[in-house]
C-alpha cells in the first residue's frame, strides 16, 4: 500500500502531465493507495483541468476509507 503526500506529490504530478497527449479518457487506479493528501488531490484536479473538452479523468478503485469528497 502507498500514499501520496507532500513528499511525493511531484511524482504523481509528473506522471499526470503525460495525460493530455494521450487520446480518450484518463483512468487513475488508486487500489494500492492508503492515503492521499490535499496536494495529491490538487494534482489530480490540475490534470483533469488540462484535458480537452469532453475528456474525463476517472479515479477508480478508491479504497472505502479514502474519499475525494
Coordinates of N, CA, C and O in Angstrom, one line a residue:
X1 N 0.8 -1.2 0.0 CA 0.0 0.0 0.0 C 0.9 1.2 0.0 O 2.0 1.2 0.5
X2 N 0.4 2.3 -0.5 CA 1.2 3.5 -0.6 C 0.4 4.7 -0.3 O -0.8 4.7 0.1
X3 N 1.0 5.9 -0.3 CA 0.4 7.1 0.0 C 1.0 8.2 -0.9 O 2.0 8.1 -1.5
X4 N 0.2 9.2 -1.1 CA 0.6 10.4 -1.8 C 0.5 11.6 -0.8 O -0.6 11.9 -0.3
X5 N 1.6 12.1 -0.5 CA 1.7 13.3 0.5 C 2.6 14.3 -0.1 O 3.1 14.2 -1.2
X6 N 3.0 15.3 0.8 CA 3.8 16.4 0.3 C 5.2 15.9 -0.1 O 5.8 16.6 -0.9
X7 N 5.6 14.8 0.3 CA 7.0 14.3 -0.1 C 7.0 13.7 -1.5 O 8.1 13.7 -2.1
X8 N 5.9 13.2 -2.0 CA 5.9 12.6 -3.3 C 4.8 13.0 -4.3 O 4.6 12.4 -5.3
X9 N 4.2 14.1 -4.0 CA 3.2 14.6 -4.9 C 3.7 15.0 -6.3 O 3.1 14.8 -7.3
X10 N 5.0 15.4 -6.3 CA 5.7 15.7 -7.5 C 5.7 14.6 -8.5 O 5.6 14.7 -9.7
X11 N 5.9 13.4 -8.0 CA 6.0 12.2 -8.8 C 4.6 11.9 -9.4 O 4.5 11.6 -10.6
X12 N 3.5 12.1 -8.7 CA 2.2 11.9 -9.2 C 1.9 13.0 -10.3 O 1.4 12.7 -11.4
X13 N 2.3 14.2 -10.0 CA 2.0 15.3 -10.9 C 2.8 15.1 -12.2 O 2.2 15.3 -13.3
X14 N 4.0 14.6 -12.1 CA 4.8 14.4 -13.3 C 4.2 13.3 -14.2 O 4.1 13.4 -15.4
X15 N 3.7 12.2 -13.5 CA 3.0 11.2 -14.3 C 1.8 11.7 -14.9 O 1.5 11.3 -16.1
X16 N 1.0 12.5 -14.3 CA -0.2 13.0 -14.8 C 0.0 14.0 -15.9 O -0.9 14.3 -16.7
X17 N 1.2 14.6 -16.0 CA 1.5 15.6 -17.1 C 1.5 14.9 -18.5 O 1.3 15.6 -19.5
X18 N 1.6 13.7 -18.5 CA 1.6 13.0 -19.8 C 0.2 12.7 -20.3 O 0.0 12.3 -21.5
X19 N -0.8 12.9 -19.5 CA -2.2 12.5 -19.8 C -2.8 13.4 -21.0 O -3.5 12.8 -21.8
X20 N -2.5 14.7 -21.1 CA -3.1 15.4 -22.2 C -2.7 14.9 -23.5 O -3.5 15.0 -24.5
X21 N -1.6 14.3 -23.7 CA -1.1 13.8 -25.0 C -1.8 12.5 -25.4 O -1.9 12.2 -26.6
X22 N -2.3 11.8 -24.4 CA -3.0 10.5 -24.7 C -4.4 10.7 -25.2 O -5.1 11.6 -24.6
X23 N -4.9 9.9 -26.1 CA -6.3 10.1 -26.5 C -7.2 9.4 -25.5 O -6.9 8.6 -24.7
X24 N -8.5 9.9 -25.5 CA -9.5 9.3 -24.7 C -9.5 9.8 -23.3 O -8.7 10.6 -22.9
X25 N -10.3 9.1 -22.5 CA -10.4 9.5 -21.0 C -9.1 8.9 -20.3 O -8.5 8.0 -20.8
X26 N -8.9 9.4 -19.1 CA -7.7 9.0 -18.3 C -8.3 8.3 -17.1 O -9.2 8.7 -16.5
X27 N -7.7 7.1 -16.9 CA -8.1 6.3 -15.7 C -6.9 6.2 -14.7 O -5.8 5.8 -15.1
X28 N -7.2 6.6 -13.5 CA -6.2 6.6 -12.4 C -6.6 5.6 -11.4 O -7.6 5.7 -10.7
X29 N -5.9 4.5 -11.4 CA -6.2 3.4 -10.5 C -5.6 3.6 -9.1 O -4.4 3.7 -9.0
X30 N -6.4 3.7 -8.1 CA -6.0 4.0 -6.7 C -6.1 2.8 -5.8 O -6.0 3.0 -4.6
X31 N -6.1 1.6 -6.3 CA -6.4 0.4 -5.5 C -5.3 0.2 -4.4 O -5.5 -0.4 -3.4
X32 N -4.1 0.6 -4.7 CA -3.0 0.4 -3.8 C -2.7 1.6 -2.8 O -1.8 1.7 -2.1
X33 N -3.6 2.6 -2.9 CA -3.4 3.9 -2.1 C -4.1 3.8 -0.8 O -5.3 3.4 -0.7
X34 N -3.4 4.1 0.3 CA -3.9 4.2 1.6 C -4.3 5.6 2.0 O -5.1 5.8 2.8
X35 N -3.5 6.6 1.4 CA -3.7 8.0 1.8 C -3.4 8.9 0.6 O -2.4 8.6 -0.1
X36 N -4.2 9.9 0.5 CA -3.8 11.0 -0.5 C -4.1 12.3 0.2 O -5.2 12.6 0.7
X37 N -3.0 13.1 0.2 CA -3.1 14.4 0.8 C -3.7 15.5 -0.1 O -4.0 15.2 -1.3
X38 N -4.0 16.6 0.4 CA -4.6 17.7 -0.4 C -3.7 18.0 -1.6 O -4.3 18.3 -2.7
X39 N -2.4 18.0 -1.5 CA -1.6 18.3 -2.7 C -1.8 17.3 -3.8 O -1.8 17.6 -5.0
X40 N -2.0 16.0 -3.4 CA -2.2 15.0 -4.4 C -3.6 15.2 -5.1 O -3.7 15.0 -6.3
X41 N -4.6 15.5 -4.3 CA -5.9 15.8 -4.9 C -5.8 17.0 -5.8 O -6.4 17.0 -6.9
X42 N -5.1 18.0 -5.4 CA -4.9 19.2 -6.3 C -4.2 18.8 -7.6 O -4.5 19.3 -8.7
X43 N -3.2 17.9 -7.5 CA -2.5 17.4 -8.8 C -3.5 16.7 -9.7 O -3.5 16.9 -10.9
X44 N -4.4 15.9 -9.1 CA -5.5 15.2 -9.9 C -6.4 16.3 -10.5 O -6.7 16.2 -11.7
X45 N -6.8 17.3 -9.8 CA -7.7 18.3 -10.3 C -7.0 19.1 -11.4 O -7.6 19.4 -12.4
X46 N -5.7 19.4 -11.3 CA -5.0 20.2 -12.3 C -4.9 19.3 -13.6 O -5.1 19.8 -14.7
X47 N -4.7 18.0 -13.4 CA -4.6 17.2 -14.6 C -6.0 17.1 -15.3 O -6.0 17.1 -16.5
X48 N -7.0 17.0 -14.5 CA -8.4 17.0 -15.1 C -8.7 18.3 -15.9 O -9.2 18.3 -16.9
X49 N -8.2 19.4 -15.3 CA -8.5 20.7 -15.9 C -7.7 20.9 -17.2 O -8.2 21.6 -18.1
X50 N -6.6 20.2 -17.4 CA -5.8 20.3 -18.6 C -6.4 19.5 -19.8 O -6.0 19.7 -20.9
X51 N -7.3 18.6 -19.5 CA -7.8 17.7 -20.5 C -8.7 18.5 -21.4 O -9.4 19.5 -21.0
X52 N -8.8 18.1 -22.7 CA -9.6 18.7 -23.7 C -11.1 18.5 -23.3 O -11.5 17.6 -22.6
X53 N -12.0 19.4 -23.8 CA -13.4 19.3 -23.5 C -13.9 17.9 -24.0 O -13.5 17.4 -25.0
X54 N -14.7 17.3 -23.1 CA -15.3 16.0 -23.5 C -14.5 14.8 -22.9 O -14.9 13.7 -22.9
X55 N -13.2 15.1 -22.5 CA -12.4 14.0 -21.9 C -12.5 14.1 -20.4 O -12.7 15.1 -19.8
X56 N -12.5 12.9 -19.7 CA -12.6 12.8 -18.3 C -11.4 12.2 -17.6 O -10.7 11.3 -18.2
X57 N -11.1 12.5 -16.4 CA -10.2 11.9 -15.6 C -11.0 11.1 -14.6 O -11.7 11.6 -13.7
X58 N -10.9 9.7 -14.7 CA -11.6 8.8 -13.8 C -10.7 8.3 -12.7 O -9.8 7.6 -13.1
X59 N -11.1 8.5 -11.5 CA -10.3 7.9 -10.4 C -11.1 6.7 -10.0 O -12.3 6.7 -9.6
X60 N -10.4 5.5 -10.1 CA -11.1 4.2 -9.9 C -10.4 3.4 -8.8 O -9.3 3.7 -8.4
X61 N -11.2 2.5 -8.2 CA -10.7 1.6 -7.2 C -10.2 2.3 -5.9 O -9.2 1.9 -5.3
X62 N -10.9 3.4 -5.6 CA -10.5 4.1 -4.4 C -11.0 3.3 -3.2 O -12.1 2.9 -3.1
X63 N -10.1 3.1 -2.2 CA -10.4 2.3 -1.1 C -11.6 3.0 -0.3 O -11.6 4.2 -0.2
X64 N -12.5 2.2 0.3 CA -13.6 2.8 1.0 C -13.3 3.8 2.1 O -13.9 4.8 2.2
X65 N -12.2 3.7 2.9 CA -11.9 4.7 3.8 C -11.3 6.0 3.2 O -11.3 7.0 3.9
X66 N -11.0 6.0 2.0 CA -10.4 7.2 1.3 C -11.6 7.8 0.5 O -12.2 7.1 -0.2
X67 N -11.7 9.1 0.6 CA -12.8 9.8 -0.1 C -12.2 11.0 -0.7 O -11.4 11.7 0.0
X68 N -12.6 11.4 -1.9 CA -12.2 12.6 -2.5 C -13.2 13.7 -2.2 O -13.0 14.9 -2.6
X69 N -14.3 13.4 -1.6 CA -15.4 14.4 -1.4 C -15.1 15.2 -0.2 O -14.4 14.9 0.7

